[in-house]
Amino acid sequence: MSSYKIGVIKGDGIGPEIVQEAVKVLDAVANVEGLSFSYEEFLLGGSAIDATGVPLPKETIEGVKRVDAVLFGAIGGPKWDNLDRHLRPESGLLALRKEMNTFANLRPATVYDELINASTLKPEVVEGVDIMVVRELTGGIYFGEPREYGKDRAYNTMVYTKEEVERIAKVAFDIASKRDKRVCSVDKANVLEVSQFWRDIVEEVAKDYPEVELTHMYVDNAAMQLIRYPKQFDVILTGNIFGDILSDAASMLSGSIGLLPSASTGKKVGLYEPIHGSAPDIAGEGIANPIATIASASMMLKYAFGELSAANRIDDAIKKALADGYRTKDLSAFDAKEVVSTSQMGSIIADYASK
Ligand code: IPM
Ligand code: MN
């Protein structure tokens, strides 16, 4: 029997509710697939600030090194918004990404056929969309030095090294090789030196992947093309801040930000989390959509453990729950047969996944 140690970070807001459902589904799948999961909880973000005074406690940094993968909910909330920047929940997450060296953030934007009407875009525009955004996660302007918040001026620095661009480009080309074999690298090379550099390195890496087609697009155009004709994209490769923005835009193709998972991978342990935030306004009400977190658990099975059959079980169970008309409140207006709570949705998916 294969056994895996999973680090669990529930976080703030709806984090605990949605992570609980993903664990429920993981346990259901373990049962039928003959896998064994053990869980160890760690603190991050606002709940860590409340308990220890800092958003990323030492115990968490050390703990995530002991596990095989980390399942993460969401962090942040108004309670902690006025703290100094380095003490804010978001700083804890950024520092954790850096500590774990999870430089490759994979954000799939796919459309569930059952929810084709949930998108604000026309069904014919979004039907069949299947994009993988590969976002560089531990470099660029998020981490560049020098940076300063001064009295009369403030600045950040956007910097990429050759090594950073090479390794993220390889991830994108490897993924594209197993998909539709197209990479669109997004930058702002008409204005920024760092983007011209990015483009040059990506061109170099592309030489090792003759079977994959490489195109380049400026980020402003890419934002427009994502809304105009999203089916033109297979893999989008981009830097930290452009990827942050484009992946939010791409998430809306699917109708709800509550549906999309992500994987942050690198050299060792990966971090698997929904792309949405902690939604403090609806925390504790039992109405959050757990699907993005459950789908993140599926990505963990696939990318961290190579347990493809277990991952497929979860993906199929999500599709079946949606096909059968179960909807959490965010999607209640779209072909709902029954509106269910967060935990009911988790139980339905767990049940389907174990059949
Ligand atoms: C994301 C989030 C984070 C980011 C924030 C919370 C620091 O928006 O994961 O996309 O900007 O990377
Ligand atoms: Mn974001």
PDB file of N, CA and C in Angstrom, residues 83-131:
ATOM      1  N   LEU A  83      -2.049  45.622   9.229  1.00  0.00           N
ATOM      2  CA  LEU A  83      -0.727  45.319   9.795  1.00  0.00           C
ATOM      3  C   LEU A  83       0.363  45.793   8.837  1.00  0.00           C
ATOM      4  N   ASP A  84       1.580  45.954   9.357  1.00  0.00           N
ATOM      5  CA  ASP A  84       2.712  46.255   8.484  1.00  0.00           C
ATOM      6  C   ASP A  84       2.826  45.172   7.413  1.00  0.00           C
ATOM      7  N   ARG A  85       3.304  45.571   6.239  1.00  0.00           N
ATOM      8  CA  ARG A  85       3.326  44.652   5.099  1.00  0.00           C
ATOM      9  C   ARG A  85       3.968  43.299   5.431  1.00  0.00           C
ATOM     10  N   HIS A  86       5.093  43.319   6.147  1.00  0.00           N
ATOM     11  CA  HIS A  86       5.795  42.045   6.389  1.00  0.00           C
ATOM     12  C   HIS A  86       5.048  41.164   7.396  1.00  0.00           C
ATOM     13  N   LEU A  87       4.053  41.724   8.067  1.00  0.00           N
ATOM     14  CA  LEU A  87       3.280  40.918   9.020  1.00  0.00           C
ATOM     15  C   LEU A  87       1.928  40.499   8.473  1.00  0.00           C
ATOM     16  N   ARG A  88       1.616  40.897   7.249  1.00  0.00           N
ATOM     17  CA  ARG A  88       0.312  40.561   6.694  1.00  0.00           C
ATOM     18  C   ARG A  88       0.255  39.090   6.275  1.00  0.00           C
ATOM     19  N   PRO A  89      -0.939  38.506   6.274  1.00  0.00           N
ATOM     20  CA  PRO A  89      -1.091  37.107   5.859  1.00  0.00           C
ATOM     21  C   PRO A  89      -0.454  36.817   4.506  1.00  0.00           C
ATOM     22  N   GLU A  90      -0.630  37.755   3.539  1.00  0.00           N
ATOM     23  CA  GLU A  90      -0.095  37.534   2.183  1.00  0.00           C
ATOM     24  C   GLU A  90       1.427  37.379   2.207  1.00  0.00           C
ATOM     25  N   SER A  91       2.078  38.118   3.102  1.00  0.00           N
ATOM     26  CA  SER A  91       3.541  38.008   3.179  1.00  0.00           C
ATOM     27  C   SER A  91       3.941  36.622   3.639  1.00  0.00           C
ATOM     28  N   GLY A  92       3.124  36.028   4.505  1.00  0.00           N
ATOM     29  CA  GLY A  92       3.380  34.657   4.954  1.00  0.00           C
ATOM     30  C   GLY A  92       3.322  33.678   3.789  1.00  0.00           C
ATOM     31  N   LEU A  93       2.323  33.849   2.935  1.00  0.00           N
ATOM     32  CA  LEU A  93       2.182  32.948   1.784  1.00  0.00           C
ATOM     33  C   LEU A  93       3.352  33.113   0.817  1.00  0.00           C
ATOM     34  N   LEU A  94       3.718  34.371   0.548  1.00  0.00           N
ATOM     35  CA  LEU A  94       4.839  34.606  -0.374  1.00  0.00           C
ATOM     36  C   LEU A  94       6.132  34.013   0.183  1.00  0.00           C
ATOM     37  N   ALA A  95       6.334  34.182   1.495  1.00  0.00           N
ATOM     38  CA  ALA A  95       7.550  33.644   2.110  1.00  0.00           C
ATOM     39  C   ALA A  95       7.532  32.114   2.090  1.00  0.00           C
ATOM     40  N   LEU A  96       6.370  31.532   2.257  1.00  0.00           N
ATOM     41  CA  LEU A  96       6.272  30.064   2.209  1.00  0.00           C
ATOM     42  C   LEU A  96       6.601  29.545   0.808  1.00  0.00           C
ATOM     43  N   ARG A  97       6.060  30.222  -0.227  1.00  0.00           N
ATOM     44  CA  ARG A  97       6.381  29.826  -1.606  1.00  0.00           C
ATOM     45  C   ARG A  97       7.891  29.868  -1.830  1.00  0.00           C
ATOM     46  N   LYS A  98       8.516  30.924  -1.316  1.00  0.00           N
ATOM     47  CA  LYS A  98       9.958  31.085  -1.505  1.00  0.00           C
ATOM     48  C   LYS A  98      10.711  29.979  -0.743  1.00  0.00           C
ATOM     49  N   GLU A  99      10.305  29.751   0.514  1.00  0.00           N
ATOM     50  CA  GLU A  99      10.935  28.709   1.343  1.00  0.00           C
ATOM     51  C   GLU A  99      10.848  27.344   0.673  1.00  0.00           C
ATOM     52  N   MET A 100       9.667  27.060   0.108  1.00  0.00           N
ATOM     53  CA  MET A 100       9.435  25.743  -0.492  1.00  0.00           C
ATOM     54  C   MET A 100       9.984  25.663  -1.917  1.00  0.00           C
ATOM     55  N   ASN A 101      10.423  26.820  -2.437  1.00  0.00           N
ATOM     56  CA  ASN A 101      10.973  26.878  -3.786  1.00  0.00           C
ATOM     57  C   ASN A 101       9.965  26.388  -4.841  1.00  0.00           C
ATOM     58  N   THR A 102       8.717  26.725  -4.625  1.00  0.00           N
ATOM     59  CA  THR A 102       7.671  26.324  -5.575  1.00  0.00           C
ATOM     60  C   THR A 102       7.604  27.371  -6.688  1.00  0.00           C
ATOM     61  N   PHE A 103       8.529  27.261  -7.612  1.00  0.00           N
ATOM     62  CA  PHE A 103       8.649  28.313  -8.624  1.00  0.00           C
ATOM     63  C   PHE A 103       7.657  28.183  -9.774  1.00  0.00           C
ATOM     64  N   ALA A 104       7.026  27.021  -9.885  1.00  0.00           N
ATOM     65  CA  ALA A 104       6.119  26.807 -11.023  1.00  0.00           C
ATOM     66  C   ALA A 104       4.678  26.679 -10.551  1.00  0.00           C
ATOM     67  N   ASN A 105       3.882  27.653 -10.924  1.00  0.00           N
ATOM     68  CA  ASN A 105       2.489  27.667 -10.523  1.00  0.00           C
ATOM     69  C   ASN A 105       1.624  27.281 -11.728  1.00  0.00           C
ATOM     70  N   LEU A 106       0.963  26.149 -11.599  1.00  0.00           N
ATOM     71  CA  LEU A 106       0.125  25.663 -12.696  1.00  0.00           C
ATOM     72  C   LEU A 106      -1.325  25.988 -12.396  1.00  0.00           C
ATOM     73  N   ARG A 107      -1.942  26.766 -13.276  1.00  0.00           N
ATOM     74  CA  ARG A 107      -3.332  27.168 -13.068  1.00  0.00           C
ATOM     75  C   ARG A 107      -4.169  26.811 -14.291  1.00  0.00           C
ATOM     76  N   PRO A 108      -4.795  25.664 -14.250  1.00  0.00           N
ATOM     77  CA  PRO A 108      -5.630  25.288 -15.384  1.00  0.00           C
ATOM     78  C   PRO A 108      -6.901  26.132 -15.428  1.00  0.00           C
ATOM     79  N   ALA A 109      -7.298  26.534 -16.608  1.00  0.00           N
ATOM     80  CA  ALA A 109      -8.605  27.185 -16.784  1.00  0.00           C
ATOM     81  C   ALA A 109      -9.380  26.329 -17.756  1.00  0.00           C
ATOM     82  N   THR A 110     -10.291  25.557 -17.204  1.00  0.00           N
ATOM     83  CA  THR A 110     -11.095  24.685 -18.050  1.00  0.00           C
ATOM     84  C   THR A 110     -12.560  25.009 -17.796  1.00  0.00           C
ATOM     85  N   VAL A 111     -13.393  24.578 -18.725  1.00  0.00           N
ATOM     86  CA  VAL A 111     -14.812  24.866 -18.600  1.00  0.00           C
ATOM     87  C   VAL A 111     -15.555  23.548 -18.459  1.00  0.00           C
ATOM     88  N   TYR A 112     -16.312  23.413 -17.395  1.00  0.00           N
ATOM     89  CA  TYR A 112     -17.172  22.233 -17.249  1.00  0.00           C
ATOM     90  C   TYR A 112     -18.388  22.412 -18.174  1.00  0.00           C
ATOM     91  N   ASP A 113     -18.623  21.448 -19.059  1.00  0.00           N
ATOM     92  CA  ASP A 113     -19.754  21.550 -19.995  1.00  0.00           C
ATOM     93  C   ASP A 113     -21.064  21.842 -19.267  1.00  0.00           C
ATOM     94  N   GLU A 114     -21.188  21.231 -18.081  1.00  0.00           N
ATOM     95  CA  GLU A 114     -22.434  21.367 -17.310  1.00  0.00           C
ATOM     96  C   GLU A 114     -22.681  22.809 -16.884  1.00  0.00           C
ATOM     97  N   LEU A 115     -21.608  23.610 -16.880  1.00  0.00           N
ATOM     98  CA  LEU A 115     -21.743  24.976 -16.366  1.00  0.00           C
ATOM     99  C   LEU A 115     -21.511  26.011 -17.456  1.00  0.00           C
ATOM    100  N   ILE A 116     -21.718  25.576 -18.684  1.00  0.00           N
ATOM    101  CA  ILE A 116     -21.393  26.439 -19.810  1.00  0.00           C
ATOM    102  C   ILE A 116     -22.153  27.770 -19.734  1.00  0.00           C
ATOM    103  N   ASN A 117     -23.337  27.744 -19.100  1.00  0.00           N
ATOM    104  CA  ASN A 117     -24.129  28.975 -19.001  1.00  0.00           C
ATOM    105  C   ASN A 117     -23.712  29.868 -17.846  1.00  0.00           C
ATOM    106  N   ALA A 118     -22.820  29.365 -17.007  1.00  0.00           N
ATOM    107  CA  ALA A 118     -22.436  30.137 -15.824  1.00  0.00           C
ATOM    108  C   ALA A 118     -21.417  31.222 -16.161  1.00  0.00           C
ATOM    109  N   SER A 119     -20.721  31.093 -17.279  1.00  0.00           N
ATOM    110  CA  SER A 119     -19.739  32.102 -17.647  1.00  0.00           C
ATOM    111  C   SER A 119     -20.445  33.378 -18.087  1.00  0.00           C
ATOM    112  N   THR A 120     -19.808  34.518 -17.839  1.00  0.00           N
ATOM    113  CA  THR A 120     -20.368  35.779 -18.328  1.00  0.00           C
ATOM    114  C   THR A 120     -20.125  35.928 -19.833  1.00  0.00           C
ATOM    115  N   LEU A 121     -19.319  35.040 -20.405  1.00  0.00           N
ATOM    116  CA  LEU A 121     -19.091  35.076 -21.851  1.00  0.00           C
ATOM    117  C   LEU A 121     -20.058  34.126 -22.550  1.00  0.00           C
ATOM    118  N   LYS A 122     -20.208  34.323 -23.848  1.00  0.00           N
ATOM    119  CA  LYS A 122     -21.145  33.478 -24.608  1.00  0.00           C
ATOM    120  C   LYS A 122     -20.691  32.020 -24.615  1.00  0.00           C
ATOM    121  N   PRO A 123     -21.653  31.082 -24.535  1.00  0.00           N
ATOM    122  CA  PRO A 123     -21.304  29.658 -24.513  1.00  0.00           C
ATOM    123  C   PRO A 123     -20.369  29.248 -25.650  1.00  0.00           C
ATOM    124  N   GLU A 124     -20.590  29.777 -26.867  1.00  0.00           N
ATOM    125  CA  GLU A 124     -19.741  29.347 -27.985  1.00  0.00           C
ATOM    126  C   GLU A 124     -18.295  29.856 -27.833  1.00  0.00           C
ATOM    127  N   VAL A 125     -18.105  30.897 -27.038  1.00  0.00           N
ATOM    128  CA  VAL A 125     -16.741  31.408 -26.819  1.00  0.00           C
ATOM    129  C   VAL A 125     -15.987  30.525 -25.818  1.00  0.00           C
ATOM    130  N   VAL A 126     -16.695  30.023 -24.808  1.00  0.00           N
ATOM    131  CA  VAL A 126     -15.979  29.312 -23.736  1.00  0.00           C
ATOM    132  C   VAL A 126     -16.050  27.784 -23.846  1.00  0.00           C
ATOM    133  N   GLU A 127     -16.995  27.281 -24.654  1.00  0.00           N
ATOM    134  CA  GLU A 127     -17.150  25.834 -24.745  1.00  0.00           C
ATOM    135  C   GLU A 127     -15.849  25.172 -25.197  1.00  0.00           C
ATOM    136  N   GLY A 128     -15.386  24.206 -24.432  1.00  0.00           N
ATOM    137  CA  GLY A 128     -14.186  23.471 -24.812  1.00  0.00           C
ATOM    138  C   GLY A 128     -12.877  24.161 -24.454  1.00  0.00           C
ATOM    139  N   VAL A 129     -12.941  25.292 -23.781  1.00  0.00           N
ATOM    140  CA  VAL A 129     -11.696  25.972 -23.385  1.00  0.00           C
ATOM    141  C   VAL A 129     -10.876  25.068 -22.465  1.00  0.00           C
ATOM    142  N   ASP A 130      -9.591  24.965 -22.737  1.00  0.00           N
ATOM    143  CA  ASP A 130      -8.715  24.121 -21.917  1.00  0.00           C
ATOM    144  C   ASP A 130      -7.321  24.749 -21.934  1.00  0.00           C
ATOM    145  N   ILE A 131      -7.109  25.653 -20.988  1.00  0.00           N
ATOM    146  CA  ILE A 131      -5.860  26.419 -20.946  1.00  0.00           C
ATOM    147  C   ILE A 131      -5.082  26.029 -19.698  1.00  0.00           C
TER     148      ILE A 131
END
